XYZ file of C-alpha atoms in Angstrom:
341
model
C 76.156 115.472 102.246
C 73.958 116.227 104.994
C 73.890 112.416 106.294
C 74.187 111.526 110.178
C 76.930 108.142 110.539
C 77.501 106.230 113.597
C 81.282 107.294 115.080
C 82.605 105.440 117.994
C 83.789 108.788 120.616
C 85.111 109.335 123.184
C 85.016 112.603 125.134
C 87.866 111.673 128.079
C 90.732 108.893 128.748
C 89.236 105.946 129.221
C 87.518 102.758 128.077
C 84.971 104.180 130.340
C 84.212 107.140 128.019
C 84.139 105.576 124.279
C 80.448 105.568 122.509
C 79.079 104.543 119.218
C 77.475 108.904 118.097
C 75.870 110.207 115.284
C 77.580 112.929 113.416
C 77.630 114.202 110.487
C 79.269 112.770 107.466
C 81.926 114.487 106.677
C 82.345 116.211 103.511
C 85.203 115.957 101.458
C 87.883 118.769 101.054
C 89.691 120.434 98.055
C 92.662 117.155 98.285
C 90.721 115.453 100.313
C 88.411 111.840 99.279
C 85.677 110.366 101.430
C 85.846 106.991 102.211
C 83.358 104.162 103.045
C 84.737 102.610 105.303
C 84.786 98.980 105.413
C 86.409 97.889 108.082
C 89.232 98.467 110.866
C 91.435 96.147 112.979
C 92.513 96.985 116.217
C 96.736 97.458 117.232
C 97.726 97.055 120.829
C 98.782 100.270 119.757
C 94.897 102.090 120.141
C 94.412 100.345 123.071
C 97.097 101.983 125.224
C 95.920 105.261 122.749
C 92.299 104.509 124.610
C 92.992 103.569 127.915
C 95.858 106.619 128.222
C 96.086 108.995 125.769
C 99.910 108.246 125.254
C 100.751 111.778 126.138
C 99.229 112.983 122.304
C 97.391 115.980 121.899
C 93.680 113.765 121.378
C 91.002 116.508 119.992
C 87.392 115.444 121.264
C 85.627 114.334 120.512
C 88.388 111.539 119.607
C 87.442 108.605 116.934
C 90.282 105.832 117.772
C 91.764 103.518 116.000
C 94.043 103.349 112.988
C 94.334 101.107 109.408
C 90.481 100.824 108.298
C 89.900 99.894 103.959
C 86.758 101.057 101.998
C 85.712 102.442 99.495
C 86.455 106.060 98.006
C 82.830 106.663 97.140
C 83.411 110.678 97.098
C 86.027 113.019 95.927
C 87.504 116.655 96.549
C 88.485 119.305 94.594
C 91.916 118.346 93.329
C 91.993 115.015 93.490
C 93.976 112.677 91.190
C 95.153 109.269 92.611
C 92.396 107.686 93.769
C 88.042 107.973 91.447
C 85.596 107.047 93.160
C 85.017 103.325 93.189
C 89.103 102.965 94.708
C 89.239 100.138 97.584
C 91.843 102.273 99.396
C 93.967 101.567 102.955
C 94.803 104.232 105.047
C 98.845 104.616 106.670
C 98.864 104.940 109.323
C 102.590 108.073 109.062
C 100.313 110.021 107.196
C 103.409 112.530 106.850
C 105.755 109.659 105.898
C 105.463 108.999 102.381
C 109.447 107.448 101.538
C 112.859 107.643 102.880
C 113.871 109.100 106.263
C 110.376 109.599 108.472
C 110.205 113.873 109.610
C 111.381 115.245 112.704
C 114.632 115.770 114.646
C 116.261 115.468 117.456
C 115.096 117.020 120.320
C 110.672 115.891 119.595
C 111.003 112.438 117.577
C 107.550 112.406 115.661
C 104.651 110.070 116.121
C 102.364 112.205 114.315
C 99.826 109.419 113.180
C 96.115 108.468 112.527
C 93.569 107.504 115.528
C 95.995 109.635 118.112
C 97.548 113.314 116.664
C 94.798 112.803 113.385
C 91.670 111.222 114.040
C 90.648 107.778 114.326
C 89.198 106.268 111.392
C 86.369 103.682 114.160
C 82.881 105.280 112.088
C 81.315 104.522 108.723
C 83.731 107.486 107.027
C 86.245 109.291 106.993
C 87.458 112.227 104.100
C 91.249 112.071 104.055
C 93.756 114.186 101.652
C 94.920 111.466 98.748
C 98.452 111.201 99.833
C 97.031 108.646 104.021
C 95.882 106.758 101.435
C 97.408 103.124 98.305
C 95.256 100.857 96.594
C 94.189 97.949 98.781
C 95.183 95.054 97.899
C 93.063 93.140 95.111
C 93.217 90.274 96.363
C 91.567 90.285 100.208
C 88.058 91.897 101.376
C 88.612 95.139 103.470
C 89.082 92.845 106.577
C 91.686 91.466 105.343
C 93.140 94.956 104.384
C 92.799 96.370 107.186
C 95.564 94.656 108.595
C 98.238 95.654 106.402
C 99.242 99.644 107.857
C 101.067 98.477 111.106
C 100.334 94.760 111.531
C 102.239 93.412 107.953
C 104.223 96.716 107.427
C 106.008 96.468 110.308
C 107.118 92.936 109.785
C 107.195 93.938 106.271
C 109.668 96.760 107.257
C 111.920 95.009 109.602
C 111.963 92.074 107.129
C 112.083 93.488 104.485
C 112.771 97.067 103.641
C 115.221 97.413 106.402
C 116.694 93.253 107.040
C 116.650 92.505 102.677
C 115.832 88.636 104.037
C 116.811 86.330 101.714
C 116.607 82.833 101.697
C 118.174 80.371 104.561
C 118.288 83.002 106.745
C 117.048 82.205 110.273
C 114.325 84.490 112.264
C 113.104 84.622 115.918
C 109.179 85.523 115.873
C 108.118 86.235 119.578
C 104.905 85.199 120.612
C 101.557 85.161 117.795
C 100.036 87.858 117.323
C 99.414 90.334 115.093
C 103.156 91.532 113.689
C 104.177 88.157 114.743
C 102.207 86.264 111.764
C 102.761 88.572 109.098
C 106.399 88.589 110.358
C 106.009 84.441 110.243
C 104.854 84.786 106.311
C 106.688 87.325 105.100
C 109.917 84.948 106.703
C 108.819 81.694 105.032
C 107.693 83.846 101.406
C 111.014 84.444 101.362
C 112.213 81.337 102.180
C 113.279 81.993 105.763
C 114.161 79.426 108.779
C 111.400 80.313 111.421
C 111.171 79.789 115.408
C 108.594 81.021 116.911
C 108.234 81.347 121.260
C 104.812 81.059 122.798
C 103.564 80.405 126.124
C 100.826 78.297 124.259
C 100.743 75.099 123.290
C 97.085 75.533 121.720
C 98.482 78.438 119.310
C 101.729 77.198 118.628
C 100.404 74.523 117.101
C 98.422 76.345 114.821
C 101.337 78.332 113.991
C 102.756 75.205 113.051
C 99.862 75.258 110.716
C 101.275 78.800 109.099
C 104.575 77.132 108.249
C 106.713 77.166 111.115
C 110.210 75.269 111.529
C 110.450 75.552 114.796
C 108.086 76.142 118.115
C 109.123 76.677 121.642
C 107.196 77.493 124.704
C 108.776 79.695 126.706
C 106.757 78.431 129.643
C 109.177 74.784 129.413
C 112.509 75.615 127.925
C 114.712 78.612 127.673
C 114.331 79.734 123.997
C 117.412 81.329 123.833
C 118.830 77.905 124.105
C 116.547 77.165 122.186
C 117.507 79.295 119.279
C 121.566 77.744 119.721
C 120.291 74.248 119.909
C 118.085 74.634 116.936
C 121.251 77.692 114.325
C 124.017 74.846 116.101
C 125.077 78.264 118.512
C 125.734 80.698 116.008
C 122.260 82.288 116.261
C 119.035 83.761 115.001
C 119.953 85.728 111.659
C 116.894 88.158 112.393
C 114.775 88.454 115.663
C 111.492 89.818 115.836
C 111.753 91.815 119.498
C 107.742 92.031 120.539
C 108.244 91.662 124.131
C 110.282 94.869 124.898
C 111.527 95.556 128.380
C 114.306 92.934 130.327
C 113.276 91.574 127.005
C 115.784 92.739 125.237
C 119.029 91.104 127.246
C 117.552 87.606 126.023
C 116.936 89.035 121.917
C 120.565 90.431 122.151
C 121.746 87.148 122.902
C 119.296 84.762 120.397
C 121.010 86.807 117.288
C 123.893 85.955 115.732
C 126.914 87.666 115.394
C 126.523 91.019 112.666
C 122.237 89.864 112.877
C 119.368 92.227 112.935
C 117.374 92.411 117.073
C 114.051 94.842 115.045
C 112.243 96.423 118.595
C 109.548 96.269 117.529
C 106.581 95.453 121.059
C 106.831 97.201 124.363
C 104.477 94.656 125.749
C 106.190 93.926 129.312
C 107.380 97.733 129.617
C 108.400 100.816 127.731
C 112.190 100.606 129.482
C 113.622 98.679 127.142
C 117.388 96.318 128.453
C 119.906 95.231 128.185
C 123.785 93.765 129.100
C 126.313 95.698 126.811
C 128.886 93.408 126.123
C 126.570 91.200 123.876
C 126.145 94.546 121.600
C 129.450 94.920 121.527
C 131.184 91.292 121.166
C 128.451 90.566 118.163
C 128.181 94.151 117.140
C 124.481 93.160 115.543
C 121.661 96.330 114.172
C 119.347 96.872 116.732
C 116.562 98.370 114.567
C 113.527 100.573 116.382
C 110.804 99.859 113.847
C 108.028 102.194 114.306
C 105.768 101.104 111.395
C 107.144 102.492 107.744
C 106.144 104.970 105.384
C 104.139 105.096 102.056
C 105.857 103.102 99.788
C 106.749 100.700 102.208
C 102.589 100.007 101.997
C 102.250 100.187 98.188
C 105.300 96.786 98.015
C 103.288 95.627 100.637
C 100.290 95.456 99.185
C 102.305 94.023 95.613
C 103.482 91.859 97.457
C 100.866 90.512 98.613
C 98.327 90.381 95.505
C 101.620 88.800 93.670
C 102.210 85.356 96.399
C 98.700 85.488 97.642
C 99.322 86.148 101.384
C 96.695 85.949 103.864
C 96.560 88.203 107.548
C 95.429 85.648 109.733
C 92.124 86.971 111.315
C 91.759 86.137 114.721
C 87.796 87.330 115.047
C 85.563 89.834 112.664
C 83.576 91.948 115.835
C 80.399 94.584 114.258
C 81.135 97.639 115.122
C 78.177 97.745 117.211
C 80.860 95.256 119.535
C 83.342 96.879 119.878
C 83.738 96.794 123.860
C 83.670 93.185 123.089
C 86.553 93.280 119.992
C 88.669 95.518 123.007
C 88.171 92.744 125.792
C 89.456 90.236 122.788
C 92.282 92.126 122.589
C 93.728 92.616 126.071
C 93.365 88.625 125.643
C 96.143 88.339 123.110
C 95.134 87.408 120.141
C 96.134 84.867 117.298
C 96.872 87.696 114.443
C 94.147 89.856 113.909
C 90.926 91.410 115.795
C 89.177 93.966 113.272
C 85.807 95.526 113.636
C 83.087 95.695 110.771
C 80.878 98.490 109.379
C 78.229 95.469 109.541
Protein backbone atom coordinates (compact mmCIF):
# COMPACT_ATOMS: atom_id res chain seq x y z
CA UNK A 1 0.00 0.00 0.00
CA UNK A 2 3.01 2.29 0.42
CA UNK A 3 1.51 3.93 3.50
CA UNK A 4 2.72 4.16 7.07
CA UNK A 5 0.93 3.50 10.33
CA UNK A 6 1.43 3.90 14.05
CA UNK A 7 2.62 0.89 16.04
CA UNK A 8 3.80 0.45 19.61
CA UNK A 9 7.10 -1.42 19.51
CA UNK A 10 9.58 -2.81 22.04
CA UNK A 11 13.26 -2.84 21.12
CA UNK A 12 13.99 -5.04 24.16
CA UNK A 13 12.17 -6.42 27.21
CA UNK A 14 10.99 -3.77 29.66
CA UNK A 15 8.33 -1.08 29.73
CA UNK A 16 11.00 1.58 29.24
CA UNK A 17 11.75 0.12 25.81
CA UNK A 18 8.26 0.80 24.44
CA UNK A 19 7.92 3.50 21.81
CA UNK A 20 5.20 4.64 19.44
CA UNK A 21 6.85 4.20 16.03
CA UNK A 22 6.00 4.52 12.36
CA UNK A 23 5.89 1.33 10.31
CA UNK A 24 4.73 0.35 6.82
CA UNK A 25 1.12 -0.75 6.50
CA UNK A 26 1.40 -4.49 5.81
CA UNK A 27 0.28 -6.05 2.55
CA UNK A 28 -2.00 -9.08 3.00
CA UNK A 29 -0.31 -12.23 1.71
CA UNK A 30 -2.12 -15.21 0.24
CA UNK A 31 -4.72 -16.38 2.73
CA UNK A 32 -4.41 -13.24 4.88
CA UNK A 33 -6.73 -10.33 5.61
CA UNK A 34 -5.68 -6.77 6.37
CA UNK A 35 -7.56 -5.41 9.37
CA UNK A 36 -7.87 -1.76 10.34
CA UNK A 37 -7.72 -2.08 14.11
CA UNK A 38 -10.41 -0.19 15.99
CA UNK A 39 -9.48 -1.13 19.54
CA UNK A 40 -7.26 -3.45 21.58
CA UNK A 41 -8.00 -4.56 25.13
CA UNK A 42 -5.20 -5.12 27.63
CA UNK A 43 -4.69 -8.16 29.84
CA UNK A 44 -2.48 -8.87 32.85
CA UNK A 45 -0.55 -11.21 30.56
CA UNK A 46 0.39 -8.26 28.32
CA UNK A 47 1.99 -6.56 31.32
CA UNK A 48 3.98 -9.74 32.06
CA UNK A 49 5.17 -10.07 28.46
CA UNK A 50 6.24 -6.43 28.31
CA UNK A 51 8.04 -6.51 31.66
CA UNK A 52 9.59 -9.98 31.63
CA UNK A 53 9.14 -11.56 28.20
CA UNK A 54 7.68 -14.63 29.98
CA UNK A 55 10.42 -16.72 28.37
CA UNK A 56 8.82 -16.27 24.94
CA UNK A 57 10.83 -16.00 21.70
CA UNK A 58 9.92 -12.37 21.08
CA UNK A 59 11.01 -11.04 17.69
CA UNK A 60 12.19 -7.44 18.04
CA UNK A 61 10.92 -4.92 17.26
CA UNK A 62 7.97 -6.53 19.05
CA UNK A 63 4.40 -5.17 19.11
CA UNK A 64 2.64 -6.24 22.32
CA UNK A 65 -0.99 -7.18 23.14
CA UNK A 66 -3.20 -9.84 21.65
CA UNK A 67 -6.86 -8.82 21.77
CA UNK A 68 -8.26 -6.59 19.07
CA UNK A 69 -11.35 -5.77 17.06
CA UNK A 70 -11.51 -4.02 13.72
CA UNK A 71 -12.67 -4.11 10.12
CA UNK A 72 -11.30 -5.97 7.11
CA UNK A 73 -10.02 -3.47 4.53
CA UNK A 74 -8.26 -5.82 2.08
CA UNK A 75 -7.95 -9.57 1.48
CA UNK A 76 -5.19 -11.69 0.01
CA UNK A 77 -5.55 -14.33 -2.66
CA UNK A 78 -7.58 -17.37 -1.66
CA UNK A 79 -9.41 -15.80 1.30
CA UNK A 80 -12.92 -17.24 1.69
CA UNK A 81 -13.95 -16.65 5.33
CA UNK A 82 -14.09 -12.85 5.22
CA UNK A 83 -14.75 -9.99 2.82
CA UNK A 84 -13.87 -6.30 2.85
CA UNK A 85 -16.02 -4.52 5.40
CA UNK A 86 -16.46 -7.47 7.77
CA UNK A 87 -15.87 -6.70 11.43
CA UNK A 88 -13.58 -9.20 13.14
CA UNK A 89 -11.89 -10.05 16.43
CA UNK A 90 -8.65 -11.94 17.00
CA UNK A 91 -8.39 -15.53 18.26
CA UNK A 92 -5.76 -15.47 21.04
CA UNK A 93 -4.43 -18.98 20.27
CA UNK A 94 -4.53 -18.91 16.47
CA UNK A 95 -3.68 -22.58 15.88
CA UNK A 96 -6.35 -23.92 18.26
CA UNK A 97 -9.51 -24.17 16.19
CA UNK A 98 -11.46 -26.81 18.14
CA UNK A 99 -11.09 -29.96 20.21
CA UNK A 100 -7.84 -30.81 22.01
CA UNK A 101 -5.24 -28.08 22.10
CA UNK A 102 -2.12 -28.73 19.96
CA UNK A 103 1.11 -29.66 21.72
CA UNK A 104 2.59 -32.42 23.86
CA UNK A 105 3.47 -33.19 27.46
CA UNK A 106 7.14 -32.31 27.16
CA UNK A 107 6.50 -28.93 25.57
CA UNK A 108 3.03 -27.59 26.37
CA UNK A 109 2.01 -25.14 23.65
CA UNK A 110 2.02 -21.39 24.15
CA UNK A 111 1.90 -20.06 20.60
CA UNK A 112 -0.29 -17.01 21.01
CA UNK A 113 -0.78 -13.54 19.62
CA UNK A 114 1.25 -10.87 21.38
CA UNK A 115 4.01 -13.36 22.19
CA UNK A 116 5.07 -16.16 19.87
CA UNK A 117 3.08 -14.37 17.14
CA UNK A 118 3.01 -10.57 16.60
CA UNK A 119 0.81 -8.32 18.69
CA UNK A 120 -1.98 -5.94 17.74
CA UNK A 121 -1.13 -2.46 19.08
CA UNK A 122 -1.04 -0.92 15.62
CA UNK A 123 -3.36 0.84 13.20
CA UNK A 124 -3.33 -2.22 10.91
CA UNK A 125 -2.51 -5.93 11.21
CA UNK A 126 -2.41 -8.57 8.49
CA UNK A 127 -3.22 -12.07 9.75
CA UNK A 128 -4.18 -15.42 8.24
CA UNK A 129 -7.96 -15.58 7.96
CA UNK A 130 -8.07 -18.62 10.27
CA UNK A 131 -6.82 -16.42 13.12
CA UNK A 132 -9.98 -14.30 13.16
CA UNK A 133 -13.65 -14.57 14.10
CA UNK A 134 -16.55 -12.36 13.08
CA UNK A 135 -17.21 -9.70 15.72
CA UNK A 136 -20.55 -9.46 17.54
CA UNK A 137 -22.96 -7.15 15.77
CA UNK A 138 -24.18 -5.80 19.12
CA UNK A 139 -20.80 -4.54 20.39
CA UNK A 140 -18.58 -1.67 19.30
CA UNK A 141 -14.89 -2.33 18.65
CA UNK A 142 -13.78 -1.50 22.19
CA UNK A 143 -16.35 -3.86 23.69
CA UNK A 144 -15.68 -6.61 21.14
CA UNK A 145 -11.93 -6.46 21.80
CA UNK A 146 -12.61 -7.68 25.36
CA UNK A 147 -13.84 -11.11 24.21
CA UNK A 148 -10.74 -13.01 22.96
CA UNK A 149 -9.08 -13.58 26.35
CA UNK A 150 -11.25 -12.34 29.22
CA UNK A 151 -14.60 -13.30 27.75
CA UNK A 152 -13.51 -16.63 26.30
CA UNK A 153 -11.66 -17.63 29.48
CA UNK A 154 -14.82 -17.23 31.56
CA UNK A 155 -16.94 -18.89 28.87
CA UNK A 156 -14.57 -21.85 28.59
CA UNK A 157 -14.41 -22.35 32.36
CA UNK A 158 -18.11 -22.07 33.12
CA UNK A 159 -19.93 -23.02 29.91
CA UNK A 160 -17.71 -24.98 27.51
CA UNK A 161 -16.09 -27.17 30.18
CA UNK A 162 -18.17 -26.44 33.27
CA UNK A 163 -21.62 -27.02 31.72
CA UNK A 164 -23.03 -24.46 34.17
CA UNK A 165 -26.78 -24.61 34.66
CA UNK A 166 -29.48 -22.80 36.58
CA UNK A 167 -29.46 -23.24 40.34
CA UNK A 168 -25.72 -23.85 40.69
CA UNK A 169 -23.47 -21.58 42.73
CA UNK A 170 -20.36 -19.80 41.46
CA UNK A 171 -17.56 -18.06 43.35
CA UNK A 172 -15.91 -15.26 41.40
CA UNK A 173 -12.64 -13.90 42.80
CA UNK A 174 -12.03 -10.22 42.21
CA UNK A 175 -13.43 -7.70 39.75
CA UNK A 176 -11.08 -7.84 36.76
CA UNK A 177 -12.04 -8.68 33.19
CA UNK A 178 -12.36 -12.46 33.54
CA UNK A 179 -14.14 -12.14 36.88
CA UNK A 180 -16.83 -9.78 35.58
CA UNK A 181 -17.41 -11.89 32.49
CA UNK A 182 -17.76 -14.85 34.85
CA UNK A 183 -20.35 -12.98 36.90
CA UNK A 184 -22.33 -11.92 33.84
CA UNK A 185 -22.27 -15.34 32.18
CA UNK A 186 -23.20 -17.09 35.42
CA UNK A 187 -26.21 -14.83 35.93
CA UNK A 188 -27.31 -15.31 32.31
CA UNK A 189 -27.34 -19.06 32.99
CA UNK A 190 -29.37 -18.75 36.18
CA UNK A 191 -26.60 -19.34 38.73
CA UNK A 192 -26.17 -17.86 42.20
CA UNK A 193 -22.98 -15.78 42.29
CA UNK A 194 -20.69 -14.97 45.22
CA UNK A 195 -18.07 -12.28 44.51
CA UNK A 196 -14.99 -11.72 46.67
CA UNK A 197 -12.99 -8.49 46.68
CA UNK A 198 -11.00 -6.28 49.04
CA UNK A 199 -12.85 -3.15 47.87
CA UNK A 200 -16.31 -2.15 49.13
CA UNK A 201 -16.62 0.25 46.21
CA UNK A 202 -16.03 -2.50 43.68
CA UNK A 203 -18.38 -4.83 45.53
CA UNK A 204 -21.11 -2.21 45.26
CA UNK A 205 -20.53 -2.12 41.52
CA UNK A 206 -20.78 -5.90 41.13
CA UNK A 207 -24.00 -5.80 43.14
CA UNK A 208 -25.37 -3.54 40.41
CA UNK A 209 -24.28 -6.13 37.84
CA UNK A 210 -26.36 -8.80 39.56
CA UNK A 211 -24.05 -10.45 42.11
CA UNK A 212 -26.10 -12.26 44.77
CA UNK A 213 -23.56 -12.22 47.61
CA UNK A 214 -20.64 -9.91 48.35
CA UNK A 215 -17.64 -10.79 50.51
CA UNK A 216 -14.87 -8.37 51.46
CA UNK A 217 -12.07 -10.85 52.19
CA UNK A 218 -10.14 -8.22 54.16
CA UNK A 219 -12.85 -8.29 56.82
CA UNK A 220 -14.18 -11.83 56.66
CA UNK A 221 -12.93 -15.33 55.84
CA UNK A 222 -14.40 -15.79 52.39
CA UNK A 223 -14.37 -19.58 52.64
CA UNK A 224 -16.47 -19.43 55.82
CA UNK A 225 -18.82 -17.02 54.08
CA UNK A 226 -19.24 -19.50 51.21
CA UNK A 227 -20.11 -22.21 53.75
CA UNK A 228 -22.67 -19.89 55.35
CA UNK A 229 -24.25 -18.86 52.06
CA UNK A 230 -24.46 -22.43 50.72
CA UNK A 231 -25.47 -24.06 54.04
CA UNK A 232 -22.10 -25.88 54.11
CA UNK A 233 -22.61 -27.44 50.69
CA UNK A 234 -19.85 -25.36 49.11
CA UNK A 235 -19.74 -23.75 45.67
CA UNK A 236 -20.35 -25.77 42.53
CA UNK A 237 -17.84 -23.66 40.57
CA UNK A 238 -14.92 -21.55 41.76
CA UNK A 239 -13.08 -19.24 39.38
CA UNK A 240 -9.57 -19.37 40.92
CA UNK A 241 -8.10 -16.10 39.71
CA UNK A 242 -5.64 -15.25 42.49
CA UNK A 243 -3.31 -18.22 42.05
CA UNK A 244 -0.47 -19.20 44.37
CA UNK A 245 -1.50 -20.45 47.83
CA UNK A 246 -5.06 -19.21 47.26
CA UNK A 247 -5.78 -22.54 45.53
CA UNK A 248 -6.01 -24.10 49.00
CA UNK A 249 -8.88 -21.78 49.88
CA UNK A 250 -10.65 -22.49 46.60
CA UNK A 251 -10.44 -26.23 47.26
CA UNK A 252 -11.77 -25.65 50.75
CA UNK A 253 -14.72 -23.67 49.38
CA UNK A 254 -15.68 -25.96 46.49
CA UNK A 255 -18.50 -28.48 46.86
CA UNK A 256 -18.03 -32.24 46.76
CA UNK A 257 -17.55 -33.11 43.06
CA UNK A 258 -17.50 -29.39 42.26
CA UNK A 259 -15.14 -27.64 39.87
CA UNK A 260 -12.22 -25.26 40.42
CA UNK A 261 -11.07 -23.45 37.29
CA UNK A 262 -7.47 -22.31 37.76
CA UNK A 263 -7.08 -19.11 35.74
CA UNK A 264 -4.96 -16.44 37.39
CA UNK A 265 -1.42 -16.02 38.70
CA UNK A 266 -1.78 -12.74 40.62
CA UNK A 267 -0.32 -14.35 43.76
CA UNK A 268 2.25 -16.48 41.99
CA UNK A 269 2.79 -19.20 39.40
CA UNK A 270 3.38 -21.90 42.05
CA UNK A 271 -0.04 -23.06 43.25
CA UNK A 272 -0.30 -25.08 46.45
CA UNK A 273 -2.88 -26.86 48.57
CA UNK A 274 -3.20 -29.71 51.07
CA UNK A 275 -4.09 -33.01 49.41
CA UNK A 276 -7.00 -33.93 51.69
CA UNK A 277 -9.68 -31.77 49.98
CA UNK A 278 -8.70 -33.30 46.65
CA UNK A 279 -9.01 -36.83 48.04
CA UNK A 280 -12.21 -36.34 50.01
CA UNK A 281 -14.16 -34.02 47.70
CA UNK A 282 -12.93 -35.38 44.34
CA UNK A 283 -13.39 -32.00 42.60
CA UNK A 284 -12.43 -31.29 39.03
CA UNK A 285 -9.42 -28.96 39.08
CA UNK A 286 -9.22 -27.57 35.56
CA UNK A 287 -6.46 -25.34 34.24
CA UNK A 288 -7.94 -22.78 31.85
CA UNK A 289 -5.70 -21.37 29.14
CA UNK A 290 -8.34 -19.28 27.34
CA UNK A 291 -9.99 -21.46 24.64
CA UNK A 292 -10.36 -22.42 20.99
CA UNK A 293 -11.82 -20.60 17.98
CA UNK A 294 -15.05 -22.55 17.97
CA UNK A 295 -15.60 -21.57 21.61
CA UNK A 296 -15.03 -17.93 20.71
CA UNK A 297 -17.56 -18.21 17.90
CA UNK A 298 -20.08 -19.67 20.36
CA UNK A 299 -19.40 -16.81 22.78
CA UNK A 300 -19.96 -14.25 20.02
CA UNK A 301 -23.31 -15.87 19.19
CA UNK A 302 -24.28 -15.81 22.88
CA UNK A 303 -23.33 -12.14 23.19
CA UNK A 304 -25.50 -11.20 20.23
CA UNK A 305 -28.36 -13.36 21.51
CA UNK A 306 -28.33 -12.08 25.10
CA UNK A 307 -27.15 -8.50 24.78
CA UNK A 308 -24.23 -9.02 27.19
CA UNK A 309 -22.05 -5.92 27.42
CA UNK A 310 -18.42 -6.20 28.58
CA UNK A 311 -17.49 -3.91 31.46
CA UNK A 312 -14.86 -1.37 30.42
CA UNK A 313 -13.27 0.66 33.20
CA UNK A 314 -11.65 3.14 30.83
CA UNK A 315 -10.71 3.67 27.19
CA UNK A 316 -7.36 5.26 26.30
CA UNK A 317 -6.21 6.59 22.91
CA UNK A 318 -3.30 4.73 21.32
CA UNK A 319 -0.78 7.41 22.24
CA UNK A 320 -1.61 6.95 25.94
CA UNK A 321 -0.57 3.29 26.21
CA UNK A 322 1.76 4.01 29.19
CA UNK A 323 -1.16 5.46 31.14
CA UNK A 324 -3.29 2.45 30.20
CA UNK A 325 -0.60 0.11 31.52
CA UNK A 326 -0.44 2.13 34.75
CA UNK A 327 -4.22 1.66 35.07
CA UNK A 328 -3.74 -2.08 34.59
CA UNK A 329 -1.20 -2.00 37.44
CA UNK A 330 -3.78 -0.43 39.76
CA UNK A 331 -6.32 -3.19 39.17
CA UNK A 332 -9.20 -2.03 36.98
CA UNK A 333 -12.87 -2.78 37.43
CA UNK A 334 -13.35 -4.81 34.28
CA UNK A 335 -11.26 -4.06 31.22
CA UNK A 336 -8.80 -1.39 30.09
CA UNK A 337 -9.02 -0.72 26.35
CA UNK A 338 -6.79 1.16 23.92
CA UNK A 339 -8.58 2.73 20.97
CA UNK A 340 -7.08 3.87 17.69
CA UNK A 341 -8.73 7.31 17.88
